[in-house]
XYZ file of C-alpha atoms in Angstrom:
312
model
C 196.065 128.542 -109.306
C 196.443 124.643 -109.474
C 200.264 123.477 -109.780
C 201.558 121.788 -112.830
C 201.209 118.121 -112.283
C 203.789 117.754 -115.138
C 207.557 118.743 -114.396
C 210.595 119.550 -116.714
C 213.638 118.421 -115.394
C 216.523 119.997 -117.259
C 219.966 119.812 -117.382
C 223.124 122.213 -118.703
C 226.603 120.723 -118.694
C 229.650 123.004 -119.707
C 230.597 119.959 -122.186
C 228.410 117.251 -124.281
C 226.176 115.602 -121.355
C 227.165 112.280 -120.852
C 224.943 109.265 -121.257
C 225.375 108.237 -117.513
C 223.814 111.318 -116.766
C 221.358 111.245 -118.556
C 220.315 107.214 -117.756
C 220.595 108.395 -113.838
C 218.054 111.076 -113.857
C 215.951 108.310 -115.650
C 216.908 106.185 -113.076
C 215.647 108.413 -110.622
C 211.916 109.169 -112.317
C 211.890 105.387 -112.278
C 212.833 104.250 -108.989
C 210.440 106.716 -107.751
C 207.528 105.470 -110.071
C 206.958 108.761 -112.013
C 205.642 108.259 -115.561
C 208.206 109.175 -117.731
C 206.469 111.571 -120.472
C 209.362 112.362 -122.768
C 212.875 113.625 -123.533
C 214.830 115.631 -125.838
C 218.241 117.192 -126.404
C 217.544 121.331 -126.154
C 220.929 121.939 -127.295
C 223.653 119.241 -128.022
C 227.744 119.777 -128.029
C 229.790 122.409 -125.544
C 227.600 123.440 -124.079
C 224.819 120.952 -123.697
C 220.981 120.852 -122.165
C 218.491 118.305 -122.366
C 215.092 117.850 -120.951
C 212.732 115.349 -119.841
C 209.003 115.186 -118.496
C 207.105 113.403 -115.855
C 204.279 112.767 -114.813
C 205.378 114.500 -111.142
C 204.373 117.637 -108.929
C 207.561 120.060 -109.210
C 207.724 119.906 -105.294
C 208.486 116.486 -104.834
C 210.623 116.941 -108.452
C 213.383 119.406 -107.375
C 215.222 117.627 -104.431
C 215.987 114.730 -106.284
C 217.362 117.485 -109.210
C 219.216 118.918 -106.563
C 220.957 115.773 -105.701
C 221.525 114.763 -108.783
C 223.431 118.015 -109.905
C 225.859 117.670 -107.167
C 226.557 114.392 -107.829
C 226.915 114.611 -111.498
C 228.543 117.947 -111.625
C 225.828 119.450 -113.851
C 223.484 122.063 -113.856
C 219.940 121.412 -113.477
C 216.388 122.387 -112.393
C 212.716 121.365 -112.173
C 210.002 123.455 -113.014
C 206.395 123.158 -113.517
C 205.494 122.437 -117.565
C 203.385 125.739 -118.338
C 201.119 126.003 -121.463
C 202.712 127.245 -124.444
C 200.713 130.740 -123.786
C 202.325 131.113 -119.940
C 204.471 134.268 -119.958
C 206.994 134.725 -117.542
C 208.564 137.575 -115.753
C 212.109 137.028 -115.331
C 214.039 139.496 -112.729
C 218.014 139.728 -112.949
C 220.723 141.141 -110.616
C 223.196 143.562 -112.295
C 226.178 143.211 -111.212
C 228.124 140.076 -111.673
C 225.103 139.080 -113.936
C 223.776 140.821 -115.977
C 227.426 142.701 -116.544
C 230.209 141.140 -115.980
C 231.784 143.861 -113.288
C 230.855 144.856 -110.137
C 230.191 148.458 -110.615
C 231.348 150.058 -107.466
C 234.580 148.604 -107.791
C 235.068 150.344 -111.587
C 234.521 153.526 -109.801
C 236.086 153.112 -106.421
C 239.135 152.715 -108.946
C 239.173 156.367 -109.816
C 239.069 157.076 -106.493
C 242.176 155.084 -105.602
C 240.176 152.211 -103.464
C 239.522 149.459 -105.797
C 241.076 146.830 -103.696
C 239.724 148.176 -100.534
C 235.933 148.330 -101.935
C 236.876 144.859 -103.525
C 237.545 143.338 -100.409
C 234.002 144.717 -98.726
C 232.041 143.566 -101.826
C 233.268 139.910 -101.626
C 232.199 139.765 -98.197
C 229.023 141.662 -98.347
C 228.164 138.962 -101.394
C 228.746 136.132 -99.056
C 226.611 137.240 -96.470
C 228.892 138.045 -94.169
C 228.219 141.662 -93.679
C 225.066 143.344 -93.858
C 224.313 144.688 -96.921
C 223.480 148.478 -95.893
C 226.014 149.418 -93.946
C 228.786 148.085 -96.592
C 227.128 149.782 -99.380
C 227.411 153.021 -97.148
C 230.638 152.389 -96.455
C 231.970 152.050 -100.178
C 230.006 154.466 -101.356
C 231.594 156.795 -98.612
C 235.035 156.270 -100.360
C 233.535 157.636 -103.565
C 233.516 161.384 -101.801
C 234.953 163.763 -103.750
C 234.629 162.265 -107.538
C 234.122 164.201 -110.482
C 230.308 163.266 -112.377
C 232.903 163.116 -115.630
C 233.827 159.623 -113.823
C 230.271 158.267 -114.450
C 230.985 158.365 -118.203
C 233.756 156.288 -118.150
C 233.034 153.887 -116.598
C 229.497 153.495 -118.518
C 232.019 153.167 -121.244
C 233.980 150.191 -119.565
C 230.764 147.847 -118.763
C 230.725 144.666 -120.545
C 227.658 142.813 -120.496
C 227.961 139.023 -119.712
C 228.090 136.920 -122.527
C 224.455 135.654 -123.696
C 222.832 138.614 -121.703
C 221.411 140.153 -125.140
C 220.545 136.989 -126.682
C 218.124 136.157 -123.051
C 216.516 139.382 -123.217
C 216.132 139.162 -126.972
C 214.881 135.768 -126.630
C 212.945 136.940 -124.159
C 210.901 139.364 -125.595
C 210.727 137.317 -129.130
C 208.470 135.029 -126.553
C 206.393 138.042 -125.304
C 207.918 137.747 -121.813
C 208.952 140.940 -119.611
C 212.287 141.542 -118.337
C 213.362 143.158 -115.306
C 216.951 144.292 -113.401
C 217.121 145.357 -109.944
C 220.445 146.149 -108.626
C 222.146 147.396 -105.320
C 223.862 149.507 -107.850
C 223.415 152.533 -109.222
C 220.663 154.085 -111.879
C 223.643 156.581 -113.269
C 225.579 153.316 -114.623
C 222.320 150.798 -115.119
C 219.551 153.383 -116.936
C 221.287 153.782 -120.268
C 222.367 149.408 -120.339
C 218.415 149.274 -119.504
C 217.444 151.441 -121.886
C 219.944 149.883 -124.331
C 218.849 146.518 -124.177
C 214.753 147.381 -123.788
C 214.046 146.157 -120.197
C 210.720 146.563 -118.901
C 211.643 147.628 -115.549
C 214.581 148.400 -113.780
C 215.529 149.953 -110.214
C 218.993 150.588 -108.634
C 220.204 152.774 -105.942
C 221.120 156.707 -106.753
C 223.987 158.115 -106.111
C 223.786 161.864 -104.448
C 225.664 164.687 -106.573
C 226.379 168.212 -105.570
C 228.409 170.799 -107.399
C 229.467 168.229 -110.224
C 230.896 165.541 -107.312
C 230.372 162.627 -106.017
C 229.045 162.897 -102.172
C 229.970 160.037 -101.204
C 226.237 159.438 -100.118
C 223.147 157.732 -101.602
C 219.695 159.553 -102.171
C 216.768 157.630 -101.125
C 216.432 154.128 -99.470
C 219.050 151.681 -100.386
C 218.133 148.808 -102.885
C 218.833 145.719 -100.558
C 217.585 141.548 -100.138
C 214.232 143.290 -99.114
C 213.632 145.708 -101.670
C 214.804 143.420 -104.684
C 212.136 140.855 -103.466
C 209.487 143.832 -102.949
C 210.387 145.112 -106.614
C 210.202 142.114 -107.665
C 206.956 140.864 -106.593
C 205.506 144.794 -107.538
C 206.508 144.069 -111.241
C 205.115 140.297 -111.203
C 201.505 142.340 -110.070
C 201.764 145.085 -112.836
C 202.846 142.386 -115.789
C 199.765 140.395 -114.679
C 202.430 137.268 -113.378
C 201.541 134.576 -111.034
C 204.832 134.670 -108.753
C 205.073 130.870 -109.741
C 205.738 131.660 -113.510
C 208.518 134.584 -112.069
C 212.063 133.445 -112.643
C 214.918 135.322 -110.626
C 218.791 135.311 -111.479
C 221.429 136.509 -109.199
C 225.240 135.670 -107.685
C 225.075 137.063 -103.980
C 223.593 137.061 -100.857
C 221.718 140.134 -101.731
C 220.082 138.464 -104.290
C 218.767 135.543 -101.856
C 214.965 136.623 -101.217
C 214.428 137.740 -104.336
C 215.717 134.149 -105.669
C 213.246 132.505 -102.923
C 210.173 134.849 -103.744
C 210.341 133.465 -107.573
C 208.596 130.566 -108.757
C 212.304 129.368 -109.799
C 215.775 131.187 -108.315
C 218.460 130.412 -110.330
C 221.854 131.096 -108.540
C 224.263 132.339 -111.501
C 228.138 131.456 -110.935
C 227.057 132.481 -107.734
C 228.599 132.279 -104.093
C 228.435 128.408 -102.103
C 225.433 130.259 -100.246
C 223.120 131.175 -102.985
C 224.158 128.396 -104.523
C 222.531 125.831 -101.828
C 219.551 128.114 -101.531
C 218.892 128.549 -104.942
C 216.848 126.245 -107.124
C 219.088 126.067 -110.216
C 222.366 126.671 -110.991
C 223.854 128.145 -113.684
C 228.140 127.371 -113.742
C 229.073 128.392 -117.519
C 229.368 132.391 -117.495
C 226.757 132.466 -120.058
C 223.091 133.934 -119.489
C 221.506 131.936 -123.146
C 221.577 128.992 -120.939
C 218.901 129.941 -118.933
C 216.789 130.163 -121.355
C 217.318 126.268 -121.714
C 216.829 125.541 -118.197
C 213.164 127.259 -119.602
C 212.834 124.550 -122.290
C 213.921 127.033 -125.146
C 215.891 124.631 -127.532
C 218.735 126.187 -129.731
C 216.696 126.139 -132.768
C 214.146 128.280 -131.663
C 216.615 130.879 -130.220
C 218.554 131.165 -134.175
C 215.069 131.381 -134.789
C 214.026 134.214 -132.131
C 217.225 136.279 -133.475
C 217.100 136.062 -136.893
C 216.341 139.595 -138.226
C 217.947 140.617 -135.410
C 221.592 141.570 -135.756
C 222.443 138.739 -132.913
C 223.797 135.288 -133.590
C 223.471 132.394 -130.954
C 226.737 131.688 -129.080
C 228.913 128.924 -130.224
């Protein structure tokens, strides 16, 4: 498939963009004798996203972006200007992302370890221990829980703000949605089912007798198998990987993020941040769908009819 020759650049500020911004990215298309093709405001106010097209492959594109957004303190991203008939596949993390919690944690609570589990998370997220054996660890410290547990904390999952408005949004633009998660399917299968996701996969937590094992049935959901799922779902939706976006916060997330067409770290650790291709800062998951060119009009115009409103 020939790339794009034409690039969006976009950019999300938590406040009202300001114009130096704006003329520097300019600035930048100019200096490097791109053709600028056009710009517009996708959403003005608090926050804020605008857009603007050249004439430039999205390769040479993004580490300028990149620059830029550290120096300005924004959000941005490149990607490659699709037709208006290019669907996407767009693959999130659960926890921390999609929901607000991390779920181990909600549970480890019940079993008196919260801040012990807490402490192994954080680290495991940075990349500083491997991902396998600290899931097996906290999960360990589960031992003994009653299923009854499961329930409540279904009950105390909050989903980040904007996450039903994206996959609303989503769909409304015949796109699929996916969620892998090194969590578990007890906790994520009725939010998937809830919120109509195409696909989802998580770990599974073993039961016997009405209790927690402290174990894990089947092969752990890690950096490997959240790529592998990943590019699996991209082949059954009929998805060039290009057109695949991926959205996570830790280092588990980080080959999934690089197997995507565009990896957009979500107020993510310093790692994934610098290895990611976007960045999303404002916990809010509607503003992806401007760093994919969807302007605020046509998201109150995706929901209407639907019970949802667009964030203020």
């Amino acid at each position: 498939m020939t790339a794009p020759t034409s690039t969006a650049i976009r950019v999300v500020a938590a406040g009202e963009l300001p114009a130096a911004t704006r003329q520097a990215v300019l600035a930048a298309v100019d200096e490097r004798g791109w053709l600028a093709l056009g710009e517009r405001w996708l959403r003005r106010g608090s926050p804020s996203a605008w857009e603007s097209i050249v004439a430039a492959p999205v390769d040479a594109v993004r580490p300028v972006v990149a620059a830029l957004a550290r120096s300005y303190a924004v959000d941005a991203c490149a990607i490659g200007v699709g037709g208006p008939t290019t669907r996407r596949l767009v693959v999130l993390d659960v926890d921390s992302t999609l929901i607000e919690q991390e779920v181990i944690e909600l549970l480890a609570e019940h079993a008196g370890a919260r801040a012990k589990v807490a402490a192994v998370t954080e680290a495991a997220m940075r990349g500083e221990l491997d991902f396998v054996q600290s899931l097996t660890a906290r999960v360990a410290m589960l031992a003994g829980l009653d299923v009854a547990v499961l329930e409540e904390v279904r009950r105390a999952v909050r989903l980040t703000p904007g996450a039903r408005i994206l996959v609303a949004v989503l769909h409304s633009c015949g796109h699929r949605v996916g969620v892998v998660s090194g969590g578990f399917h007890e906790i994520l299968d009725p939010l998937a089912a809830d919120l109509g996701l195409d696909h989802a996969q998580a770990n599974r937590l073993q039961i016997e007798h009405g209790r927690l094992t402290g174990r894990v049935d089947g092969e752990i959901v890690d950096r490997a198998v959240k790529a592998a799922a990943l590019r699996r779902w991209a082949e059954q939706d009929g998805v060039a990987l290009a057109d695949v976006v991926a959205i996570g916060d830790g280092a588990n997330d980080l080959d999934m993020l690089a197997a995507a067409g565009l990896g957009i770290a979500f107020c993510a650790k310093p790692a994934v941040r610098a290895a990611a291709d976007a960045t999303i800062s404002v916990p809010r998951l509607d503003l992806v769908l401007h760093l994919l060119g969807v302007t605020d009009v046509e998201i109150a115009t995706a929901l209407a009819g639907t019970g949802l409103s667009p964030l203020e």
